[in-house]
Structure formats: C-alpha cells, structure tokens
GROMACS .gro file of C-alpha atoms in nm:
model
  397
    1UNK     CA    1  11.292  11.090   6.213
    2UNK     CA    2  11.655  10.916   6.368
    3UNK     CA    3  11.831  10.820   6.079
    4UNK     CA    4  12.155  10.604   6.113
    5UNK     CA    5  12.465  10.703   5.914
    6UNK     CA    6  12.650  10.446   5.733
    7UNK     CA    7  13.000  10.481   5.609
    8UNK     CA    8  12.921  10.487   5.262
    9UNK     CA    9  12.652  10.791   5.343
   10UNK     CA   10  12.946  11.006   5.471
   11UNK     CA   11  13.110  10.867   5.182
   12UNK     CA   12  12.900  10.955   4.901
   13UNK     CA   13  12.764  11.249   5.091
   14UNK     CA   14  12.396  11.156   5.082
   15UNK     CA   15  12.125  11.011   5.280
   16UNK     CA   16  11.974  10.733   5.166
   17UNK     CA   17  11.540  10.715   5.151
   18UNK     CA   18  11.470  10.422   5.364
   19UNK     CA   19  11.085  10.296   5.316
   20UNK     CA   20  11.018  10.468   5.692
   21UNK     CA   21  11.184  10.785   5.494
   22UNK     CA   22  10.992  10.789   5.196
   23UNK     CA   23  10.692  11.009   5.339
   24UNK     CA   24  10.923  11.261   5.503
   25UNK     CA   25  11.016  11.356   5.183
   26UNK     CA   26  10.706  11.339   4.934
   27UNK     CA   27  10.864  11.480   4.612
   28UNK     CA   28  11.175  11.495   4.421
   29UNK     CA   29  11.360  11.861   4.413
   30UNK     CA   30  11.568  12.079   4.543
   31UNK     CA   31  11.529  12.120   4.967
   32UNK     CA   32  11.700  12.346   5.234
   33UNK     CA   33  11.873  12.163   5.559
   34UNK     CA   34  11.906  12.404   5.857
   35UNK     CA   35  12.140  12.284   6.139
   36UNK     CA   36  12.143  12.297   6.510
   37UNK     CA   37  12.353  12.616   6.414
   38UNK     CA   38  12.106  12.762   6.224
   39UNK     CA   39  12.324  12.739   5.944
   40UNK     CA   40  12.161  12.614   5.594
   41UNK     CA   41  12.258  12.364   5.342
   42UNK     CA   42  12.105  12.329   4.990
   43UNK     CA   43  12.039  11.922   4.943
   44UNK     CA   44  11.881  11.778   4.649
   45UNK     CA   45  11.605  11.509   4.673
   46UNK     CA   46  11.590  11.245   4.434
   47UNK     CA   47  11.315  11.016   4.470
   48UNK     CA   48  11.386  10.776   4.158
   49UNK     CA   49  11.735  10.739   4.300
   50UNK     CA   50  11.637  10.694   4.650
   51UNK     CA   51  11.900  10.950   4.791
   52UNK     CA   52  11.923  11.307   4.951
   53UNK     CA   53  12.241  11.419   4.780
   54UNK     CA   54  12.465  11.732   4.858
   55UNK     CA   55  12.531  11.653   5.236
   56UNK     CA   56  12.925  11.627   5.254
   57UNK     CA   57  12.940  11.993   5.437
   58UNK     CA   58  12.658  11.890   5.686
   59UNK     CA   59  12.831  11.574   5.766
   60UNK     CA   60  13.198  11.713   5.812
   61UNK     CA   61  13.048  12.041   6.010
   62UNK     CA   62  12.901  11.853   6.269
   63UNK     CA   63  13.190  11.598   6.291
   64UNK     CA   64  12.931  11.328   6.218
   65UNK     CA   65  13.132  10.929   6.188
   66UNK     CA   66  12.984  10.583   6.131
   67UNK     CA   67  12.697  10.493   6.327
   68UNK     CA   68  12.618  10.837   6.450
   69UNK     CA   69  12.263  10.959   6.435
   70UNK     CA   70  12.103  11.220   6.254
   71UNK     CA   71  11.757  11.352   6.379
   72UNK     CA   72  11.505  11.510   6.077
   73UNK     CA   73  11.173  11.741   6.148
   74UNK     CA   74  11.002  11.863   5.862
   75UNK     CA   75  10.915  12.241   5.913
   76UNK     CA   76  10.766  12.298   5.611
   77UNK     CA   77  10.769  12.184   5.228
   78UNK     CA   78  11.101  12.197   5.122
   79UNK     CA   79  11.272  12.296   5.461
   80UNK     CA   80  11.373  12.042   5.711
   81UNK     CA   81  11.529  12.085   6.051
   82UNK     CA   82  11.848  11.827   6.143
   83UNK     CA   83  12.051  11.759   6.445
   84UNK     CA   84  12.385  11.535   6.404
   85UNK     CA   85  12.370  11.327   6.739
   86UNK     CA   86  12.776  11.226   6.822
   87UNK     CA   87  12.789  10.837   6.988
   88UNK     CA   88  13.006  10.877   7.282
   89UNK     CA   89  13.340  10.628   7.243
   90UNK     CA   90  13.573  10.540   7.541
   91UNK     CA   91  13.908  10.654   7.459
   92UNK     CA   92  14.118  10.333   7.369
   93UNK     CA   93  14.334  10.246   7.576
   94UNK     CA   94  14.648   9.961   7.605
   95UNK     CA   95  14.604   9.626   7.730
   96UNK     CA   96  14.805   9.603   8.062
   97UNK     CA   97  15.083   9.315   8.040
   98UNK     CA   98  15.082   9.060   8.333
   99UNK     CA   99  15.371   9.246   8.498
  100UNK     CA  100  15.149   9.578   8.489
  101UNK     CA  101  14.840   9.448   8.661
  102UNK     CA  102  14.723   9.635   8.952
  103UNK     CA  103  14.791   9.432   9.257
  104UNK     CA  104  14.530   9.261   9.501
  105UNK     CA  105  14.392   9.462   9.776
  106UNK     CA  106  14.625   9.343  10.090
  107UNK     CA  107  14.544   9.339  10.471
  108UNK     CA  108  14.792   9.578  10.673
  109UNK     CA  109  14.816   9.716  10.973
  110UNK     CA  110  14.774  10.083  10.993
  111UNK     CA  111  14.849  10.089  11.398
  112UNK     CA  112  14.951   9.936  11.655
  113UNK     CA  113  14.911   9.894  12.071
  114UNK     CA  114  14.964   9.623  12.296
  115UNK     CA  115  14.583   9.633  12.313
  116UNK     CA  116  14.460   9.779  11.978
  117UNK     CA  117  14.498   9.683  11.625
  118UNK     CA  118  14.370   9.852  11.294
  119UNK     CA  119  14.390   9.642  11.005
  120UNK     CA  120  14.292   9.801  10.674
  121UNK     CA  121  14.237   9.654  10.311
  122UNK     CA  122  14.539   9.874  10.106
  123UNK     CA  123  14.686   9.871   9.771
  124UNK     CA  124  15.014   9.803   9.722
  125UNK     CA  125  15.217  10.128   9.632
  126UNK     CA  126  15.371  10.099   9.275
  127UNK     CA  127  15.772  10.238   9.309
  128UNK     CA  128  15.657  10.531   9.083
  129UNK     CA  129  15.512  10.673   9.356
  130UNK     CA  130  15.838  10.719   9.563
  131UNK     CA  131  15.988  10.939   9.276
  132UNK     CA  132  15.729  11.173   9.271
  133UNK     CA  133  15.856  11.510   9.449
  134UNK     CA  134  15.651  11.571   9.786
  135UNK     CA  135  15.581  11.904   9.880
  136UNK     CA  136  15.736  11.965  10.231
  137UNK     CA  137  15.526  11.978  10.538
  138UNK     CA  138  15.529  11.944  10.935
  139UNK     CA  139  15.704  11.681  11.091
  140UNK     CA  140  15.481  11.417  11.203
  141UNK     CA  141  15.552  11.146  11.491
  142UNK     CA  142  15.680  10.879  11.287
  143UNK     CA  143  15.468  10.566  11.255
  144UNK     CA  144  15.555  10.190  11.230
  145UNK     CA  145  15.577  10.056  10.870
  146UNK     CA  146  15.301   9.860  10.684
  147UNK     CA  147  15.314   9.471  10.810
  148UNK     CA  148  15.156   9.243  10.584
  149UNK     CA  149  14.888   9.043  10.804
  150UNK     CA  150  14.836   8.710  10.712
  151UNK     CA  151  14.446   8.574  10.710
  152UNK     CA  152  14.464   8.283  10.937
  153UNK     CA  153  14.203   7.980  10.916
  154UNK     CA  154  14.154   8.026  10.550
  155UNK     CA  155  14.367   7.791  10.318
  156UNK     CA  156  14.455   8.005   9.972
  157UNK     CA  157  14.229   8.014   9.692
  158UNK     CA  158  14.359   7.874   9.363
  159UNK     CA  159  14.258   8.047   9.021
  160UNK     CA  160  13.954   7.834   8.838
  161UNK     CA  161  14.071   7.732   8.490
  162UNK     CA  162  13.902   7.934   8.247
  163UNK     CA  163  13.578   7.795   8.151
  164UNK     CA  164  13.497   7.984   7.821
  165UNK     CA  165  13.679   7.813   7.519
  166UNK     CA  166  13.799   8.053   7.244
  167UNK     CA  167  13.516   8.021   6.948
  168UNK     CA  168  13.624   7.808   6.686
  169UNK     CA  169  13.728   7.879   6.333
  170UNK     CA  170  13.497   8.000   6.076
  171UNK     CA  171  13.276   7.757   5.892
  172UNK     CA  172  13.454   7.730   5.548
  173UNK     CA  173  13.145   7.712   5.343
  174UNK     CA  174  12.903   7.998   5.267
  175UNK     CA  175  12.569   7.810   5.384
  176UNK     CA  176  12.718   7.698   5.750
  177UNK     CA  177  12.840   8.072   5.780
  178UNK     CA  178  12.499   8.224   5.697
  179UNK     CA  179  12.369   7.964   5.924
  180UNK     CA  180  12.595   8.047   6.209
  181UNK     CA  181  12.535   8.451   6.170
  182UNK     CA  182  12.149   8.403   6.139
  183UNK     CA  183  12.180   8.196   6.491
  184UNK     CA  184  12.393   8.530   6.657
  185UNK     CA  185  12.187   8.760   6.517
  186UNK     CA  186  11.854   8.695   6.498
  187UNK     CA  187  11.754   8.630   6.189
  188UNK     CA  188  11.552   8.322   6.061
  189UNK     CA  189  11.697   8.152   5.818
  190UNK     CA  190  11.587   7.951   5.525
  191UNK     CA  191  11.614   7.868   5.103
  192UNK     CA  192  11.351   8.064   4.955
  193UNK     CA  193  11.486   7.869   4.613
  194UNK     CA  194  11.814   7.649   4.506
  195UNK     CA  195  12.123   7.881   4.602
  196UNK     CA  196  11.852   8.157   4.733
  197UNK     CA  197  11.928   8.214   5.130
  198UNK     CA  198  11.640   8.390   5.359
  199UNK     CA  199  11.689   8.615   5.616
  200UNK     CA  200  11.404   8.700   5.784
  201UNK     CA  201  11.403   8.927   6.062
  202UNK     CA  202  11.064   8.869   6.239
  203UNK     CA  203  11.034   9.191   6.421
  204UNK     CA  204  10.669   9.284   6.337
  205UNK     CA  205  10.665   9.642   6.174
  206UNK     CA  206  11.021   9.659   6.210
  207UNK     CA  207  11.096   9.354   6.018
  208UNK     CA  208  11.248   9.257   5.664
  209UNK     CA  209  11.350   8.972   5.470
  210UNK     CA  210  11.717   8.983   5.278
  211UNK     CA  211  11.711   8.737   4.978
  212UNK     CA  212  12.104   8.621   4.883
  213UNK     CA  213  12.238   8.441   4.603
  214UNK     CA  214  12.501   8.212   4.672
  215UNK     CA  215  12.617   8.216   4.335
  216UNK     CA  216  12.539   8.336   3.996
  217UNK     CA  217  12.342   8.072   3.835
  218UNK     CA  218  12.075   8.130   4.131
  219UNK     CA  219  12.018   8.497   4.023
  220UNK     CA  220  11.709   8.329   3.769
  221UNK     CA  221  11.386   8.532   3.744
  222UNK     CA  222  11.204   8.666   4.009
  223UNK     CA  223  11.478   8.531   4.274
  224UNK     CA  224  11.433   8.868   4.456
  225UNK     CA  225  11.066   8.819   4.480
  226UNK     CA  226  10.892   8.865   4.838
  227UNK     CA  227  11.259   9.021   4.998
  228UNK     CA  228  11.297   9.441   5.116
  229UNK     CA  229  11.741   9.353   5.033
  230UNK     CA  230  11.898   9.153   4.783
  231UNK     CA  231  12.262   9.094   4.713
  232UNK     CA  232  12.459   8.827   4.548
  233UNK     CA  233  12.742   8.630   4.735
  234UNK     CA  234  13.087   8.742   4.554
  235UNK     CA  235  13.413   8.788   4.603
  236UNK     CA  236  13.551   9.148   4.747
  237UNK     CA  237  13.747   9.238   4.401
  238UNK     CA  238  13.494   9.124   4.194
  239UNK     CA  239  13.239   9.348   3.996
  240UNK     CA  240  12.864   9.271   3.987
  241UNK     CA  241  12.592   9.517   3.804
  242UNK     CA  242  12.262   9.506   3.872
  243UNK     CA  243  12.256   9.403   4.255
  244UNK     CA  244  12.402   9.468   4.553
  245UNK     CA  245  12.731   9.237   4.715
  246UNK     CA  246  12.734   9.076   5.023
  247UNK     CA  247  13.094   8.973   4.992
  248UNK     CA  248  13.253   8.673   5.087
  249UNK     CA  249  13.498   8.849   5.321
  250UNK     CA  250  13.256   9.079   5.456
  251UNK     CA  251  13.024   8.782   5.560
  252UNK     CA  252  13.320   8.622   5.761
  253UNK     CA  253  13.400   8.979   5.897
  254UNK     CA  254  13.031   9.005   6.018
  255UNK     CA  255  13.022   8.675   6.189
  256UNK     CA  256  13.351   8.745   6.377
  257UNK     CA  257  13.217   9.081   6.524
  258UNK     CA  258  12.863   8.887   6.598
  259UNK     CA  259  13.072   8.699   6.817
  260UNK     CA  260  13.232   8.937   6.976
  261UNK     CA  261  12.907   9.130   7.090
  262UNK     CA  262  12.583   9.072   7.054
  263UNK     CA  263  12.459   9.186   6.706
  264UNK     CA  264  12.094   9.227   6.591
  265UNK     CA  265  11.908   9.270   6.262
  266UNK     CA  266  11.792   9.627   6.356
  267UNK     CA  267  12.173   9.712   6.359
  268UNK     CA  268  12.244   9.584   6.013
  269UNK     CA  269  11.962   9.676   5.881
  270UNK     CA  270  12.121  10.005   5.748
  271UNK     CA  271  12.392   9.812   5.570
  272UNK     CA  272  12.126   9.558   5.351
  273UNK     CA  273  11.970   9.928   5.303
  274UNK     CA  274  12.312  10.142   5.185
  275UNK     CA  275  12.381   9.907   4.866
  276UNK     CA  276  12.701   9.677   4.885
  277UNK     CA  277  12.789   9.478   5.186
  278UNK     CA  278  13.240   9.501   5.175
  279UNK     CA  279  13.451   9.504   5.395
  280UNK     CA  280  13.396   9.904   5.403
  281UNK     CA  281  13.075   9.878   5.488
  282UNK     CA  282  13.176   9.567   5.746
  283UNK     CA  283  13.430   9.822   5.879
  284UNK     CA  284  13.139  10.017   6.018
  285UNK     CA  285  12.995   9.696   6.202
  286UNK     CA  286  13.325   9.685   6.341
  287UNK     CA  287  13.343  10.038   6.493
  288UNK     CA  288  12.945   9.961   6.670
  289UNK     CA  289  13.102   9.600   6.821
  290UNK     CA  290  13.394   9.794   6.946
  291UNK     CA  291  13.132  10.049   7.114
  292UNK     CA  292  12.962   9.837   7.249
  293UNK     CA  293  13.278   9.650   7.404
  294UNK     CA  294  13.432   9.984   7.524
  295UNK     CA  295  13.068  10.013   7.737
  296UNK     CA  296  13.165   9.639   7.852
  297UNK     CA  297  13.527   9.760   7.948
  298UNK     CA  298  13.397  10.071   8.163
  299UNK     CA  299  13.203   9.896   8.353
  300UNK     CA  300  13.464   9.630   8.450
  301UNK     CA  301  13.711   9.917   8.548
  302UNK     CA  302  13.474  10.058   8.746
  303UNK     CA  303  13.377   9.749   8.924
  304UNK     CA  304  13.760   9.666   8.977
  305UNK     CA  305  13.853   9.991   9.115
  306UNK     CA  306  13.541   9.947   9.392
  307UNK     CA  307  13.644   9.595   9.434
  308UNK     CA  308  13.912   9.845   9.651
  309UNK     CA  309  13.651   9.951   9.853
  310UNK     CA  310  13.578   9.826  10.213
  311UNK     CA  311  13.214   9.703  10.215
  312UNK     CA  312  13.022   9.906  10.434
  313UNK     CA  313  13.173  10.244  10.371
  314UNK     CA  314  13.071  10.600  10.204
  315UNK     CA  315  13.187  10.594   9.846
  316UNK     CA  316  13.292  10.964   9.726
  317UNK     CA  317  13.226  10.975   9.369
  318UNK     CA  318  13.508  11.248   9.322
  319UNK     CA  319  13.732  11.033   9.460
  320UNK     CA  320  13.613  10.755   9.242
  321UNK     CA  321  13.681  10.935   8.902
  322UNK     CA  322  13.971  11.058   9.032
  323UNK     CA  323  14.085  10.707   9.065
  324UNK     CA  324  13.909  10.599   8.708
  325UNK     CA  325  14.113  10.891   8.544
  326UNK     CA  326  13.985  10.928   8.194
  327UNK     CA  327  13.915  10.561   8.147
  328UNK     CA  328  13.532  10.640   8.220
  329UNK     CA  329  13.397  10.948   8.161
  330UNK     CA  330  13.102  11.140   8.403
  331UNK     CA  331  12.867  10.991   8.244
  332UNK     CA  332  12.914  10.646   8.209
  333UNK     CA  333  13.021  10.644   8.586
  334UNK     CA  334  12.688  10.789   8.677
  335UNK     CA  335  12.516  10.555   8.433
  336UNK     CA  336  12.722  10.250   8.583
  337UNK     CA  337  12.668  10.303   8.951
  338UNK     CA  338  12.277  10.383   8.851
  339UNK     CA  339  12.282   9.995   8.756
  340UNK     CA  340  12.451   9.901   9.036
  341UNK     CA  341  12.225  10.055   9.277
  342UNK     CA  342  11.974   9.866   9.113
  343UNK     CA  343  11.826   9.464   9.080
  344UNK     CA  344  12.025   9.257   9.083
  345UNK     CA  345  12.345   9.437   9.165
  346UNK     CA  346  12.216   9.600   9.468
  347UNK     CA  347  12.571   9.682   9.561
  348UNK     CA  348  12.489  10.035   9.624
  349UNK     CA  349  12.305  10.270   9.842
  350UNK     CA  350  12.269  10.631   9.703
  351UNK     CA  351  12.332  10.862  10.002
  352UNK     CA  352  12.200  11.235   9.994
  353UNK     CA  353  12.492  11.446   9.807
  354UNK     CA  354  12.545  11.270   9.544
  355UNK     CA  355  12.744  10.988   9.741
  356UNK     CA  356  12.649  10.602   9.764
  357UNK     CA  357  12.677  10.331  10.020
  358UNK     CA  358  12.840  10.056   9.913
  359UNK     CA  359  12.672   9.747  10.109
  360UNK     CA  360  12.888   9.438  10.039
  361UNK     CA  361  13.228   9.354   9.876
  362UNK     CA  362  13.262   9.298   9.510
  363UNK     CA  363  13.357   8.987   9.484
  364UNK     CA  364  13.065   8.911   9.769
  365UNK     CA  365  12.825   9.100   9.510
  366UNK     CA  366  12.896   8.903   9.194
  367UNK     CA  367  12.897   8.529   9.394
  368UNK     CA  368  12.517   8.660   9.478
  369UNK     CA  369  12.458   8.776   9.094
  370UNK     CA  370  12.606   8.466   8.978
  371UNK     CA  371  12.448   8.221   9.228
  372UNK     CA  372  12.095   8.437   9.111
  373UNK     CA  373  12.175   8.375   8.743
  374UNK     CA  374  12.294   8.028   8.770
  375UNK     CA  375  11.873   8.010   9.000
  376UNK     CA  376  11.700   8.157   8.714
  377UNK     CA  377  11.874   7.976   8.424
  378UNK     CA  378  11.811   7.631   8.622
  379UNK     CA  379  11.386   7.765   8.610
  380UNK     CA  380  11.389   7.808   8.204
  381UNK     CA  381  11.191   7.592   8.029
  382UNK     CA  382  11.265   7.627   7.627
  383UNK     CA  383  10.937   7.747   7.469
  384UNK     CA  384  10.779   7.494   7.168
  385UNK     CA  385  10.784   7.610   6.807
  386UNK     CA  386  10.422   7.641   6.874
  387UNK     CA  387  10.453   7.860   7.190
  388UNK     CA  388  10.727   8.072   6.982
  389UNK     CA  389  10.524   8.145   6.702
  390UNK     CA  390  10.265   8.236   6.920
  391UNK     CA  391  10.454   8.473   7.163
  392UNK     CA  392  10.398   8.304   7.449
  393UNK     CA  393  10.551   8.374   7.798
  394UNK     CA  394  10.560   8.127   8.097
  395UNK     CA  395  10.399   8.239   8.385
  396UNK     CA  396  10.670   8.312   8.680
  397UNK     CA  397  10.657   8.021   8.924
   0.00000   0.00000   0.00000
C-alpha cells in the first residue's frame, strides 16, 4: 500500500488509517514495522482513533519530509514490511538579474581565407573566464580574433509583449474562492444546504465528497451527511471542537498555489484526510507546487542550454551535464531528453552510445510544437453536459 505523508503525520508521529487502509490493518494492538534496513519499530494500532502511532523514529531514520511516500506489505499478522520512498527536489537556485542573463548564441567567424569562411554559432565569453589561470601549453600559430558576422537580408526581430496577464487578486468572499479553487482543481462544486459547500471529486473509486461550513450557524444536524471530509470555515487563531478547519487563510493559500501549478483532488486528498486544513498543513501543498515547478524549471534549462546547439549535430550528453552543472541532475536529464526524443518534440535522435541527434534548432522546434498546439486547440469541440456525464470522447477527425 503507497501511503502519502502529510506534515502533520511527521508531526504527530503517526499514520493515519485512510478507508483504502482500514483492511491492511484489521485489528487494534500492538504491531512490529521492519525497515528497508531490517531494523524494527514497535507501532501501536488504534482502530477507534484511526491512527498508527509510535512512528517518529521511522520517519526521522529514513529522512522521510512532506509529501514523501511510504510503501506497506503485510507479512504476517502483526508484522508489516515499509519502505520510506524520498521525492527527488531540484536544488534551489537564485533568479538571475537582467544583467546576469546568459547571452544569445552569436554568429562568428572561426577562420578565414580569401576563399573559405567558417562561421560558427558561439557564446559570448563572460570576463570571468579571462581570470581563470591556464595551464601552459605549446605555442600555437596564432589565429585571427572572433568577428561578429552580421545576418544580412533579415531585418531584427523585436520581443512580443508578454501575452499572459498576472492572475488577479483573490476573490474576497469565501463562496467565489471555493468557486475559483473547485474550477483549478477539479472538484465539482455545489450547496448541499444553506452555508453547506460540496466538493465532489468525481473520480469513480477514487472519489470523495468534502462537505464545508461557511460559518457556524450552518453546522445544524446531519450537515455532514453523504460527505467522506468535513470541516468548518474559520479563522487560523480560532479554536473549533468537534470538526476539522479549513481555515480562511489556508483556503486563500491553496488557491494561490492552484494557480501556480496544476493541482488535483487526488493531491489534497491527504490533507481533507489528516484533520485540520492551516496554513501548516497548506505549507505542505506549497512544498508539492514548488516540486512540481522545479520539474518545470529543469526542463527549461535544459532546453536553453541546447538552444546552443547547432541543429544537425551529435549531442554528447557528458558534455551536456557538464554544461547543466548541478541545476539538473542524471536523471531528470535522461528523463527530459526521453520526452524530447519523443511526439511532439521530436527534437532528438538517440544515437548508439548513449548520444542523440539533435534534428532542428530550438527555437525551430517549439514554432512547430506551438503551431501543432495552436492546430489541435482550433479542432476541440467542448463536450455537452450530457456527453460529460456520459464520458464521451469525439472521434479524431
């Protein structure tokens, strides 16, 4: 079973019995945890609670954070195999200023004939380079210095404007903010009574319904009927007993990161399930969006640093990650060019020895993406309510 930690789990120490849990562990006792290590750890199981308790040493031995996964087989009554799974995270590193932007790719010549002339796309050198010390070596035949070659018949290209607005503010009230986070995420939203919002994730077996209550006065009997979560709308300082918060800054907090990245109901799913909804828990949420933009950042550094690249030319992948540094790691580059060798990127060639071909320019590559993109979005038709419910799919043309 892949259970996903939540930062109140590592917390509190415990592991919470989601409904997909329950029959893993059948009865209420004492239960053994053995490690990838083989090491063991004593846990207690308490059913009426709906917790495995005593985990703090499992979860700070295997360096386990927020959002990492941890991977249960029974072996046998009372004795349960786990394996702390570590999410990879690309190092953060600092936005480059204007002045510190690496500079376009230049025509130069490299040399020179009355007959014969090579002209190469270069980098510019940055000055750092010059202070580095140079180990000595043979005196070559000196060579003529780098002349810029300007690209005649072509007038110069002037930036677009930006075409992606920042998103606006936050919708001040609680009902357009639900509304808005139900339309990022996924969920379906509706009033299942006065102050009582829905969200229904319609995911077939992997779907639940959250009931919240906008207030206090809509917490009347049997509010929570027909939901898997409940929580009442509050403020972050105040205190509520008897049901779980979804606080007021947390909500904004969750909408924010929903538009930063795309969010879905399977990945807050664990928070609904781990009790309160603050802005500790939303602090979690915020670590997954950054994930999930550090993937988005790798593969634009990647596709920047081939941008370098003639088209038509042998790509060395050593050379490549030498160039990357530690921005991307192994496997993320091999992950990267993998999707680039494929539909619709088709940028790439894979070569025998681990080396690629790299059939067309960058900037060639994503005009054809885009111009594809921009094809197929033109072809949608929106689907009826009817053909939604249904799960119907139109028929390719």
């Amino acid at each position: 079973m892949r259970y996903i930690l939540t930062r109140p789990c590592l917390q509190e120490g415990v592991l919470r019995l989601q409904k997909y849990l329950e029959p893993t562990f059948p009865e209420s006792g004492p239960a053994t945890f053995v490690d990838d290590r083989g090491r063991e750890h004593r846990v207690e199981i308490d059913r009426a609670a709906g917790v495995v308790r005593g985990l703090h040493a499992l979860y700070h031995d295997a360096n386990l954070g927020v959002n990492d996964v941890l991977m249960i087989t029974p072996l046998e009554p009372g004795r349960y195999s786990v394996e702390g799974i570590v999410k990879p995270h690309a190092p953060i590193t600092t936005p480059r200023t204007e002045n510190q932007r690496t500079p376009e790719p230049r025509r130069v010549v490299v040399t020179a004939t009355p007959h014969v002339r090579e002209v190469r796309l270069q980098h510019a050198e940055p000055d750092a380079r010059a202070e580095r010390p140079v180990a000595p070596r043979a005196e070559a035949p000196a060579r003529e210095p780098l002349v810029p070659v300007p690209q005649l018949g072509r007038e110069p290209r002037t930036a677009a404007p930006a075409s992606t607005s920042a998103p606006g503010p936050v919708p001040e009230t609680p009902e357009a903010q639900l509304a808005e986070l139900a339309s990022l995420t996924g969920y379906r939203l509706s009033y299942a009574a006065p102050g009582v919002a829905r969200l229904a994730a319609e995911l077939g077996e992997f779907g639940y319904v959250v009931h919240v209550a906008l207030n206090e006065a809509a917490r009347r009997p049997g509010w929570e009927g027909g939901a898997d979560y409940s929580a009442l709308l509050a403020a972050e300082g105040e205190k509520v007993t008897g049901t779980p918060r979804l606080t007021r800054e947390a909500l904004v907090a969750l909408l924010e990161h929903a538009r930063l990245a795309p969010l879905s109901p399977i990945d807050l799913r664990p928070y609904w399930e781990a009790g309160d909804l603050d802005l500790n828990a939303a602090a979690g949420v915020s670590e997954l969006v950054g994930a999930h933009l550090a993937q988005r950042g790798a593969f634009s550094f990647v596709l920047l640093t081939l941008a370098a690249q003639p088209a038509h030319s042998v790509l060395q992948v050593p050379r490549l990650a030498e160039r990357l540094g530690s921005g991307v790691n192994p496997a993320e580059l091999s992950s990267i060019l993998d999707t680039l060798s494929r539909a619709p990127f088709l940028a790439l060639t894979p070569l025998p020895g681990g080396q690629y071909l790299l059939r067309a320019g960058v900037s060639e590559m994503l005009r054809d993406v885009a111009d594809y993109a921009d094809g197929v979005r033109r072809r949608i038709r929106p689907a009826t309510p009817a053909q939604a419910e249904a799960g119907w799919a139109p028929t390719p043309a």
